[in-house]
C-alpha cells in the first residue's frame, strides 16, 4: 500500500510558484518517489459564514 500526504494551499497566483518551490526544497531527500507538487488554478472560493467570495487579501504568504 502506498501512503502519501495531500495538502491544499490557497495563495495569490503570483506567489504560487514560490510556495511550490519552498515545499519542494523542504521535502527533497533525494529518494526515488518523493512525490509531486501541483499548482492548480481556482476560479473562486466562497466563505460560508458570510457568503462572500474570498479575496487576494485573505491569502498572503508571510515570510
Coordinates of C-alpha atoms in Angstrom, one line a residue:
X1 CA 0.0 0.0 0.0
X2 CA 1.3 3.4 -1.0
X3 CA 1.0 6.1 1.7
X4 CA 1.0 9.8 0.7
X5 CA 0.2 13.2 2.0
X6 CA -2.1 15.6 0.2
X7 CA -2.1 19.2 1.1
X8 CA -4.2 22.1 -0.2
X9 CA -2.7 25.5 -0.1
X10 CA -4.5 28.6 -1.3
X11 CA -2.4 31.5 -2.3
X12 CA -2.3 34.5 -4.6
X13 CA -1.4 33.4 -8.2
X14 CA 1.8 35.4 -8.2
X15 CA 3.1 33.6 -5.1
X16 CA 2.1 30.0 -6.2
X17 CA 5.4 29.1 -7.8
X18 CA 7.4 30.4 -4.9
X19 CA 5.3 28.4 -2.4
X20 CA 5.6 25.3 -4.5
X21 CA 9.4 25.7 -4.7
X22 CA 9.6 26.1 -0.9
X23 CA 7.7 22.8 -0.5
X24 CA 9.9 21.0 -3.0
X25 CA 13.1 22.3 -1.2
X26 CA 11.8 21.3 2.2
X27 CA 10.6 17.9 1.1
X28 CA 13.5 16.8 -1.0
X29 CA 15.6 14.0 0.4
X30 CA 16.9 12.5 -2.9
X31 CA 14.6 9.5 -2.8
X32 CA 13.1 7.8 -6.0
X33 CA 9.5 8.5 -5.2
X34 CA 9.4 11.8 -3.3
X35 CA 6.1 12.9 -4.9
X36 CA 4.7 15.8 -6.7
X37 CA 3.7 19.4 -6.1
X38 CA 0.8 20.6 -8.3
X39 CA -0.3 24.1 -9.0
X40 CA -4.0 24.3 -10.0
X41 CA -5.9 27.5 -10.6
X42 CA -9.0 28.1 -8.6
X43 CA -11.8 30.2 -10.1
X44 CA -13.5 31.2 -6.9
X45 CA -13.5 30.4 -3.2
X46 CA -16.6 31.3 -1.1
X47 CA -16.6 31.9 2.6
X48 CA -19.7 30.1 4.0
X49 CA -20.0 32.2 7.2
X50 CA -20.6 35.5 5.3
X51 CA -21.4 34.2 1.8
X52 CA -18.7 36.2 0.1
X53 CA -16.0 35.4 -2.3
X54 CA -12.5 35.2 -0.8
X55 CA -10.2 37.9 -2.0
X56 CA -6.4 38.1 -2.6
X57 CA -6.0 39.7 0.8
X58 CA -7.4 36.6 2.5
X59 CA -4.4 34.6 1.3
X60 CA -0.9 36.1 1.8
X61 CA 2.5 34.5 2.0
X62 CA 4.1 35.8 5.2
X63 CA 7.8 35.2 5.5

